[in-house]
Amino acid sequence: MKKAIFVSLSFCLMSISAMAQLSYPDSLKAQESKEVDFAMEVMNKMCDPLMQGRGYAKGGDRIAADYIMNEFKAIGVDPIGGDYFQKYTVAVNTFPEKASFEVNGVSYKPGVDFLVDAACPSIAGSFKPVYITRAQIADRMKLMDKLRDAKETFLLVDNTNRAGETPDQAKKIDALVDKMITDTKVQLKGVIIYNQGRTAWKTSTTQGARPVLFITKETDLEDVKEVKIDVAAEFNAKHETQNVVGMIEGTVKKDSFIFITCHYDNLGLMGKDGVYSGANNSASGVATMLSLAKHFSIIKPAYSIVFVAFSGTELGFAGSQTFVNNPPFSLDQIKLLINFDLMGNGSDGIKVVNGDSFEDYLKTMKKISTEYKLLPNIDSRRSAPISDHYIFEQKGVPSMFIYSLGGSFAYHNMDDSPSNVPFTKFKEIQNLMIRFIETIK
């Protein structure tokens, strides 16, 4: 009996939504307790070690894409043109197996105690590094002596002590350090940079001039007598990956679209012992997208809603670039794109990138949030090339990027794990976005 009542209620709500664009029905509030559970489930699946960090080694990106595709199918999100995948190729440097580093016989932990530069080529062996300070780099004669001594080994650069440097001096020294890393004419086996505490990593679409590592653990550099390095890089100039795309057809404006997007790729692996979970960045974005898809599969929207999970975001927005260059329909048909990332908290509210460009939309969000007592703050910032929305924005598509505020600041490092993603205001943010989307005319 209850099932019959719910089906009848859903039918009525769909009809009302189609005619009048009413806001999110309060009668569905009973489901909110399940929303966070669903988000947690999605995040934990996306962060499972079997996903290989959702990077571009050991099929991590494809495993994640298959999971999202299967969720689309289960929810009732249809493919566009018969295929959920928009495939393309991208160049990428990866470290699927070996990434080890020892100092004086002591093993350092990848992603925590040291980082392999994303463009690092393969290297294996034991080396007696030549130590150099920033002050010595600034002294041309001392620099030349150190480079000569390190010709067949690694230069160990203390990049932390900047005492007494003017801004101009610091800029020149930074440029010289960068030259040691990238210039093929510099005769060095490799470079080790001491950047204590800086654990943020990235990916690379190229392979560099020489091996480069970063020490992040507190280390007495003058006491470093020997380092042992074993890094096995695999560069693939044409790695096949895919965006995952689906749609729920609108009840009124079938050929006008609201886009809900996120990215599912992450940093992947720094060797088999260095798996990046990417919980907030952006398993939380995937959870947000899928949660909204679940709602609109039941309460059908007036506009058709296209859901896109991009790969290649960590590779220079390759996925969104591919989409705007090969759209399944004219980009002019997109009424609004809302991109989600870093959605794991919200205790301090949300930030709306491009909110200043869409004042009416921003006012509507703030009005809904105040009326229903949802979020403590909705802040805005100007256009910024910091996520996939920007690629669409450059093509003239009205685009926003929303991320949550508060909680852990872990980003692009090993601390971005499910334990640091509580989804504090997840149901409130979802409530806000549903109500907001239903006001769009």
GROMACS .gro file of N, CA and C in nm, residues 121-256:
model
  408
  121PRO      N    1   6.171   1.028  -1.529
  121PRO     CA    2   6.197   0.904  -1.603
  121PRO      C    3   6.247   0.796  -1.507
  122SER      N    4   6.266   0.676  -1.557
  122SER     CA    5   6.311   0.565  -1.473
  122SER      C    6   6.454   0.587  -1.425
  123ILE      N    7   6.482   0.538  -1.305
  123ILE     CA    8   6.616   0.547  -1.248
  123ILE      C    9   6.630   0.439  -1.141
  124ALA      N   10   6.745   0.375  -1.136
  124ALA     CA   11   6.771   0.275  -1.033
  124ALA      C   12   6.919   0.276  -1.000
  125GLY      N   13   6.952   0.278  -0.870
  125GLY     CA   14   7.091   0.275  -0.829
  125GLY      C   15   7.114   0.343  -0.696
  126SER      N   16   7.237   0.335  -0.649
  126SER     CA   17   7.279   0.402  -0.527
  126SER      C   18   7.373   0.517  -0.565
  127PHE      N   19   7.356   0.630  -0.497
  127PHE     CA   20   7.430   0.750  -0.533
  127PHE      C   21   7.475   0.825  -0.409
  128LYS      N   22   7.591   0.889  -0.422
  128LYS     CA   23   7.641   0.978  -0.317
  128LYS      C   24   7.613   1.121  -0.361
  129PRO      N   25   7.506   1.181  -0.311
  129PRO     CA   26   7.464   1.312  -0.362
  129PRO      C   27   7.557   1.425  -0.319
  130VAL      N   28   7.556   1.531  -0.397
  130VAL     CA   29   7.632   1.653  -0.367
  130VAL      C   30   7.536   1.756  -0.310
  131TYR      N   31   7.562   1.801  -0.188
  131TYR     CA   32   7.473   1.892  -0.116
  131TYR      C   33   7.499   2.037  -0.158
  132ILE      N   34   7.390   2.113  -0.178
  132ILE     CA   35   7.402   2.254  -0.213
  132ILE      C   36   7.290   2.333  -0.148
  133THR      N   37   7.320   2.454  -0.102
  133THR     CA   38   7.220   2.542  -0.041
  133THR      C   39   7.176   2.647  -0.142
  134ARG      N   40   7.070   2.718  -0.109
  134ARG     CA   41   7.024   2.825  -0.197
  134ARG      C   42   7.127   2.938  -0.204
  135ALA      N   43   7.193   2.963  -0.093
  135ALA     CA   44   7.298   3.067  -0.093
  135ALA      C   45   7.411   3.028  -0.187
  136GLN      N   46   7.446   2.901  -0.193
  136GLN     CA   47   7.551   2.857  -0.285
  136GLN      C   48   7.504   2.862  -0.430
  137ILE      N   49   7.376   2.838  -0.452
  137ILE     CA   50   7.321   2.849  -0.588
  137ILE      C   51   7.332   2.993  -0.637
  138ALA      N   52   7.313   3.087  -0.547
  138ALA     CA   53   7.319   3.229  -0.583
  138ALA      C   54   7.462   3.274  -0.615
  139ASP      N   55   7.562   3.199  -0.567
  139ASP     CA   56   7.703   3.230  -0.593
  139ASP      C   57   7.748   3.152  -0.716
  140ARG      N   58   7.772   3.219  -0.825
  140ARG     CA   59   7.799   3.152  -0.953
  140ARG      C   60   7.916   3.055  -0.945
  141MET      N   61   8.025   3.096  -0.881
  141MET     CA   62   8.143   3.011  -0.874
  141MET      C   63   8.115   2.885  -0.793
  142LYS      N   64   8.048   2.902  -0.679
  142LYS     CA   65   8.016   2.785  -0.596
  142LYS      C   66   7.918   2.693  -0.667
  143LEU      N   67   7.825   2.752  -0.741
  143LEU     CA   68   7.730   2.672  -0.816
  143LEU      C   69   7.801   2.589  -0.922
  144MET      N   70   7.895   2.649  -0.995
  144MET     CA   71   7.966   2.576  -1.099
  144MET      C   72   8.048   2.462  -1.041
  145ASP      N   73   8.109   2.486  -0.924
  145ASP     CA   74   8.187   2.381  -0.858
  145ASP      C   75   8.098   2.264  -0.818
  146LYS      N   76   7.981   2.296  -0.763
  146LYS     CA   77   7.889   2.191  -0.719
  146LYS      C   78   7.835   2.111  -0.838
  147LEU      N   79   7.803   2.180  -0.946
  147LEU     CA   80   7.753   2.111  -1.065
  147LEU      C   81   7.859   2.019  -1.124
  148ARG      N   82   7.982   2.062  -1.119
  148ARG     CA   83   8.092   1.978  -1.170
  148ARG      C   84   8.106   1.852  -1.083
  149ASP      N   85   8.097   1.870  -0.952
  149ASP     CA   86   8.110   1.756  -0.861
  149ASP      C   87   7.995   1.656  -0.875
  150ALA      N   88   7.877   1.708  -0.915
  150ALA     CA   89   7.757   1.625  -0.922
  150ALA      C   90   7.728   1.573  -1.062
  151LYS      N   91   7.824   1.585  -1.152
  151LYS     CA   92   7.802   1.550  -1.293
  151LYS      C   93   7.751   1.407  -1.310
  152GLU      N   94   7.800   1.312  -1.232
  152GLU     CA   95   7.762   1.173  -1.245
  152GLU      C   96   7.675   1.124  -1.130
  153THR      N   97   7.622   1.217  -1.054
  153THR     CA   98   7.538   1.178  -0.941
  153THR      C   99   7.423   1.276  -0.924
  154PHE      N  100   7.359   1.273  -0.808
  154PHE     CA  101   7.246   1.360  -0.781
  154PHE      C  102   7.291   1.484  -0.705
  155LEU      N  103   7.233   1.596  -0.742
  155LEU     CA  104   7.251   1.720  -0.666
  155LEU      C  105   7.140   1.726  -0.561
  156LEU      N  106   7.179   1.744  -0.436
  156LEU     CA  107   7.083   1.749  -0.325
  156LEU      C  108   7.065   1.895  -0.284
  157VAL      N  109   6.949   1.952  -0.318
  157VAL     CA  110   6.924   2.095  -0.303
  157VAL      C  111   6.841   2.123  -0.177
  158ASP      N  112   6.898   2.201  -0.086
  158ASP     CA  113   6.820   2.248   0.029
  158ASP      C  114   6.740   2.370  -0.017
  159ASN      N  115   6.612   2.349  -0.040
  159ASN     CA  116   6.527   2.455  -0.095
  159ASN      C  117   6.442   2.523   0.011
  160THR      N  118   6.477   2.502   0.137
  160THR     CA  119   6.393   2.554   0.246
  160THR      C  120   6.446   2.683   0.308
  161ASN      N  121   6.577   2.698   0.316
  161ASN     CA  122   6.634   2.814   0.385
  161ASN      C  123   6.645   2.932   0.290
  162ARG      N  124   6.552   3.026   0.304
  162ARG     CA  125   6.550   3.144   0.219
  162ARG      C  126   6.585   3.271   0.297
  163ALA      N  127   6.648   3.252   0.409
  163ALA     CA  128   6.680   3.366   0.496
  163ALA      C  129   6.768   3.468   0.423
  164GLY      N  130   6.729   3.595   0.433
  164GLY     CA  131   6.808   3.704   0.377
  164GLY      C  132   6.787   3.728   0.229
  165GLU      N  133   6.705   3.647   0.163
  165GLU     CA  134   6.682   3.666   0.020
  165GLU      C  135   6.583   3.779  -0.006
  166THR      N  136   6.616   3.866  -0.098
  166THR     CA  137   6.519   3.965  -0.144
  166THR      C  138   6.425   3.896  -0.242
  167PRO      N  139   6.310   3.956  -0.273
  167PRO     CA  140   6.220   3.893  -0.372
  167PRO      C  141   6.287   3.867  -0.506
  168ASP      N  142   6.371   3.959  -0.551
  168ASP     CA  143   6.441   3.940  -0.679
  168ASP      C  144   6.541   3.826  -0.670
  169GLN      N  145   6.612   3.818  -0.558
  169GLN     CA  146   6.709   3.709  -0.541
  169GLN      C  147   6.638   3.574  -0.535
  170ALA      N  148   6.527   3.570  -0.463
  170ALA     CA  149   6.451   3.445  -0.452
  170ALA      C  150   6.402   3.399  -0.589
  171LYS      N  151   6.357   3.495  -0.670
  171LYS     CA  152   6.308   3.462  -0.804
  171LYS      C  153   6.421   3.405  -0.891
  172LYS      N  154   6.540   3.464  -0.882
  172LYS     CA  155   6.653   3.417  -0.962
  172LYS      C  156   6.697   3.277  -0.918
  173ILE      N  157   6.701   3.254  -0.788
  173ILE     CA  158   6.741   3.123  -0.737
  173ILE      C  159   6.638   3.016  -0.778
  174ASP      N  160   6.510   3.051  -0.767
  174ASP     CA  161   6.405   2.958  -0.808
  174ASP      C  162   6.420   2.921  -0.956
  175ALA      N  163   6.456   3.019  -1.037
  175ALA     CA  164   6.475   2.994  -1.180
  175ALA      C  165   6.593   2.901  -1.205
  176LEU      N  166   6.699   2.916  -1.126
  176LEU     CA  167   6.815   2.829  -1.140
  176LEU      C  168   6.783   2.687  -1.095
  177VAL      N  169   6.707   2.673  -0.989
  177VAL     CA  170   6.664   2.540  -0.944
  177VAL      C  171   6.580   2.473  -1.053
  178ASP      N  172   6.489   2.549  -1.111
  178ASP     CA  173   6.405   2.496  -1.218
  178ASP      C  174   6.490   2.455  -1.338
  179LYS      N  175   6.594   2.530  -1.366
  179LYS     CA  176   6.683   2.496  -1.479
  179LYS      C  177   6.754   2.365  -1.453
  180MET      N  178   6.796   2.341  -1.328
  180MET     CA  179   6.860   2.214  -1.294
  180MET      C  180   6.765   2.097  -1.317
  181ILE      N  181   6.637   2.121  -1.297
  181ILE     CA  182   6.536   2.016  -1.313
  181ILE      C  183   6.505   1.990  -1.459
  182THR      N  184   6.494   2.095  -1.540
  182THR     CA  185   6.436   2.081  -1.674
  182THR      C  186   6.533   2.094  -1.790
  183ASP      N  187   6.647   2.162  -1.770
  183ASP     CA  188   6.736   2.192  -1.883
  183ASP      C  189   6.819   2.069  -1.921
  184THR      N  190   6.804   2.024  -2.044
  184THR     CA  191   6.877   1.906  -2.090
  184THR      C  192   7.027   1.932  -2.103
  185LYS      N  193   7.068   2.059  -2.110
  185LYS     CA  194   7.209   2.094  -2.125
  185LYS      C  195   7.286   2.086  -1.993
  186VAL      N  196   7.213   2.089  -1.882
  186VAL     CA  197   7.277   2.078  -1.752
  186VAL      C  198   7.320   1.933  -1.732
  187GLN      N  199   7.447   1.911  -1.700
  187GLN     CA  200   7.500   1.775  -1.687
  187GLN      C  201   7.489   1.727  -1.542
  188LEU      N  202   7.378   1.660  -1.516
  188LEU     CA  203   7.352   1.602  -1.384
  188LEU      C  204   7.284   1.468  -1.404
  189LYS      N  205   7.312   1.373  -1.316
  189LYS     CA  206   7.240   1.246  -1.319
  189LYS      C  207   7.094   1.268  -1.280
  190GLY      N  208   7.077   1.351  -1.176
  190GLY     CA  209   6.943   1.381  -1.130
  190GLY      C  210   6.947   1.485  -1.019
  191VAL      N  211   6.830   1.521  -0.969
  191VAL     CA  212   6.818   1.625  -0.866
  191VAL      C  213   6.724   1.576  -0.756
  192ILE      N  214   6.764   1.602  -0.633
  192ILE     CA  215   6.678   1.578  -0.517
  192ILE      C  216   6.655   1.712  -0.449
  193ILE      N  217   6.530   1.751  -0.437
  193ILE     CA  218   6.495   1.880  -0.378
  193ILE      C  219   6.439   1.857  -0.237
  194TYR      N  220   6.492   1.929  -0.141
  194TYR     CA  221   6.441   1.920  -0.004
  194TYR      C  222   6.333   2.025   0.015
  195ASN      N  223   6.206   1.978   0.017
  195ASN     CA  224   6.090   2.065   0.037
  195ASN      C  225   6.010   2.012   0.155
  196GLN      N  226   6.064   2.023   0.273
  196GLN     CA  227   6.004   1.964   0.391
  196GLN      C  228   5.858   2.008   0.408
  197GLY      N  229   5.769   1.912   0.425
  197GLY     CA  230   5.629   1.940   0.453
  197GLY      C  231   5.542   1.963   0.332
  198ARG      N  232   5.599   1.980   0.214
  198ARG     CA  233   5.519   2.007   0.093
  198ARG      C  234   5.488   1.874   0.024
  199THR      N  235   5.370   1.820   0.051
  199THR     CA  236   5.338   1.686   0.003
  199THR      C  237   5.240   1.683  -0.114
  200ALA      N  238   5.200   1.797  -0.167
  200ALA     CA  239   5.107   1.798  -0.280
  200ALA      C  240   5.176   1.742  -0.405
  201TRP      N  241   5.106   1.652  -0.473
  201TRP     CA  242   5.159   1.588  -0.593
  201TRP      C  243   5.077   1.629  -0.714
  202LYS      N  244   5.116   1.584  -0.832
  202LYS     CA  245   5.041   1.613  -0.954
  202LYS      C  246   5.071   1.505  -1.057
  203THR      N  247   5.017   1.520  -1.175
  203THR     CA  248   5.043   1.427  -1.285
  203THR      C  249   5.116   1.502  -1.397
  204SER      N  250   5.162   1.426  -1.497
  204SER     CA  251   5.235   1.489  -1.606
  204SER      C  252   5.204   1.421  -1.738
  205THR      N  253   5.195   1.501  -1.844
  205THR     CA  254   5.174   1.449  -1.979
  205THR      C  255   5.306   1.437  -2.056
  206THR      N  256   5.417   1.462  -1.987
  206THR     CA  257   5.549   1.451  -2.049
  206THR      C  258   5.645   1.377  -1.956
  207GLN      N  259   5.760   1.339  -2.010
  207GLN     CA  260   5.867   1.284  -1.928
  207GLN      C  261   5.984   1.380  -1.931
  208GLY      N  262   6.042   1.404  -1.814
  208GLY     CA  263   6.138   1.511  -1.798
  208GLY      C  264   6.279   1.480  -1.844
  209ALA      N  265   6.366   1.580  -1.829
  209ALA     CA  266   6.504   1.571  -1.876
  209ALA      C  267   6.587   1.475  -1.791
  210ARG      N  268   6.553   1.462  -1.663
  210ARG     CA  269   6.631   1.377  -1.572
  210ARG      C  270   6.545   1.339  -1.453
  211PRO      N  271   6.584   1.238  -1.378
  211PRO     CA  272   6.510   1.202  -1.257
  211PRO      C  273   6.513   1.313  -1.153
  212VAL      N  274   6.397   1.339  -1.094
  212VAL     CA  275   6.384   1.440  -0.989
  212VAL      C  276   6.296   1.384  -0.878
  213LEU      N  277   6.342   1.398  -0.754
  213LEU     CA  278   6.265   1.357  -0.638
  213LEU      C  279   6.260   1.473  -0.539
  214PHE      N  280   6.161   1.469  -0.450
  214PHE     CA  281   6.146   1.571  -0.348
  214PHE      C  282   6.141   1.503  -0.211
  215ILE      N  283   6.226   1.546  -0.120
  215ILE     CA  284   6.220   1.497   0.018
  215ILE      C  285   6.126   1.587   0.096
  216THR      N  286   6.024   1.528   0.158
  216THR     CA  287   5.929   1.605   0.238
  216THR      C  288   5.943   1.579   0.387
  217LYS      N  289   6.013   1.472   0.422
  217LYS     CA  290   6.037   1.437   0.562
  217LYS      C  291   6.155   1.517   0.617
  218GLU      N  292   6.145   1.556   0.743
  218GLU     CA  293   6.257   1.628   0.805
  218GLU      C  294   6.383   1.543   0.800
  219THR      N  295   6.487   1.598   0.740
  219THR     CA  296   6.610   1.523   0.715
  219THR      C  297   6.731   1.615   0.734
  220ASP      N  298   6.834   1.564   0.799
  220ASP     CA  299   6.960   1.637   0.812
  220ASP      C  300   7.037   1.618   0.682
  221LEU      N  301   7.028   1.714   0.592
  221LEU     CA  302   7.085   1.698   0.459
  221LEU      C  303   7.236   1.685   0.461
  222GLU      N  304   7.299   1.754   0.553
  222GLU     CA  305   7.446   1.747   0.558
  222GLU      C  306   7.495   1.611   0.603
  223ASP      N  307   7.403   1.532   0.660
  223ASP     CA  308   7.439   1.398   0.706
  223ASP      C  309   7.405   1.291   0.602
  224VAL      N  310   7.347   1.331   0.488
  224VAL     CA  311   7.310   1.234   0.385
  224VAL      C  312   7.436   1.190   0.310
  225LYS      N  313   7.471   1.062   0.330
  225LYS     CA  314   7.592   1.008   0.266
  225LYS      C  315   7.558   0.930   0.139
  226GLU      N  316   7.443   0.865   0.140
  226GLU     CA  317   7.406   0.783   0.024
  226GLU      C  318   7.255   0.775   0.012
  227VAL      N  319   7.208   0.776  -0.112
  227VAL     CA  320   7.066   0.754  -0.139
  227VAL      C  321   7.054   0.636  -0.235
  228LYS      N  322   6.947   0.560  -0.217
  228LYS     CA  323   6.917   0.450  -0.308
  228LYS      C  324   6.781   0.476  -0.369
  229ILE      N  325   6.777   0.476  -0.500
  229ILE     CA  326   6.654   0.511  -0.573
  229ILE      C  327   6.618   0.399  -0.668
  230ASP      N  328   6.489   0.365  -0.670
  230ASP     CA  329   6.439   0.268  -0.768
  230ASP      C  330   6.301   0.314  -0.815
  231VAL      N  331   6.299   0.383  -0.928
  231VAL     CA  332   6.176   0.435  -0.985
  231VAL      C  333   6.160   0.380  -1.126
  232ALA      N  334   6.047   0.314  -1.148
  232ALA     CA  335   6.017   0.260  -1.281
  232ALA      C  336   5.900   0.338  -1.342
  233ALA      N  337   5.935   0.426  -1.435
  233ALA     CA  338   5.832   0.508  -1.500
  233ALA      C  339   5.784   0.441  -1.628
  234GLU      N  340   5.654   0.457  -1.656
  234GLU     CA  341   5.597   0.411  -1.782
  234GLU      C  342   5.528   0.529  -1.849
  235PHE      N  343   5.582   0.569  -1.963
  235PHE     CA  344   5.523   0.680  -2.038
  235PHE      C  345   5.441   0.624  -2.153
  236ASN      N  346   5.316   0.669  -2.162
  236ASN     CA  347   5.226   0.627  -2.269
  236ASN      C  348   5.181   0.751  -2.345
  237ALA      N  349   5.224   0.761  -2.469
  237ALA     CA  350   5.190   0.879  -2.549
  237ALA      C  351   5.045   0.880  -2.594
  238LYS      N  352   4.979   0.762  -2.593
  238LYS     CA  353   4.840   0.752  -2.639
  238LYS      C  354   4.762   0.660  -2.547
  239HIS      N  355   4.746   0.703  -2.424
  239HIS     CA  356   4.665   0.627  -2.330
  239HIS      C  357   4.517   0.651  -2.360
  240GLU      N  358   4.441   0.542  -2.377
  240GLU     CA  359   4.297   0.557  -2.404
  240GLU      C  360   4.221   0.569  -2.273
  241THR      N  361   4.144   0.675  -2.261
  241THR     CA  362   4.060   0.696  -2.143
  241THR      C  363   3.922   0.740  -2.191
  242GLN      N  364   3.837   0.784  -2.098
  242GLN     CA  365   3.699   0.813  -2.137
  242GLN      C  366   3.629   0.903  -2.037
  243ASN      N  367   3.545   0.993  -2.091
  243ASN     CA  368   3.444   1.060  -2.010
  243ASN      C  369   3.324   0.966  -1.999
  244VAL      N  370   3.249   0.979  -1.890
  244VAL     CA  371   3.127   0.900  -1.874
  244VAL      C  372   3.009   0.997  -1.880
  245VAL      N  373   2.920   0.975  -1.976
  245VAL     CA  374   2.815   1.072  -2.008
  245VAL      C  375   2.679   1.003  -2.010
  246GLY      N  376   2.580   1.063  -1.946
  246GLY     CA  377   2.444   1.011  -1.949
  246GLY      C  378   2.343   1.124  -1.939
  247MET      N  379   2.215   1.092  -1.958
  247MET     CA  380   2.113   1.197  -1.960
  247MET      C  381   1.981   1.146  -1.904
  248ILE      N  382   1.910   1.235  -1.834
  248ILE     CA  383   1.771   1.215  -1.798
  248ILE      C  384   1.690   1.317  -1.878
  249GLU      N  385   1.600   1.268  -1.961
  249GLU     CA  386   1.525   1.357  -2.050
  249GLU      C  387   1.425   1.442  -1.973
  250GLY      N  388   1.416   1.568  -2.010
  250GLY     CA  389   1.324   1.660  -1.945
  250GLY      C  390   1.180   1.638  -1.986
  251THR      N  391   1.091   1.688  -1.903
  251THR     CA  392   0.948   1.671  -1.930
  251THR      C  393   0.891   1.784  -2.016
  252VAL      N  394   0.958   1.897  -2.021
  252VAL     CA  395   0.908   2.013  -2.094
  252VAL      C  396   1.008   2.057  -2.202
  253LYS      N  397   1.132   2.086  -2.160
  253LYS     CA  398   1.232   2.139  -2.253
  253LYS      C  399   1.335   2.030  -2.282
  254LYS      N  400   1.295   1.936  -2.366
  254LYS     CA  401   1.377   1.818  -2.392
  254LYS      C  402   1.508   1.852  -2.463
  255ASP      N  403   1.507   1.959  -2.543
  255ASP     CA  404   1.626   1.994  -2.621
  255ASP      C  405   1.705   2.108  -2.562
  256SER      N  406   1.677   2.143  -2.437
  256SER     CA  407   1.758   2.238  -2.361
  256SER      C  408   1.814   2.163  -2.241
   0.00000   0.00000   0.00000
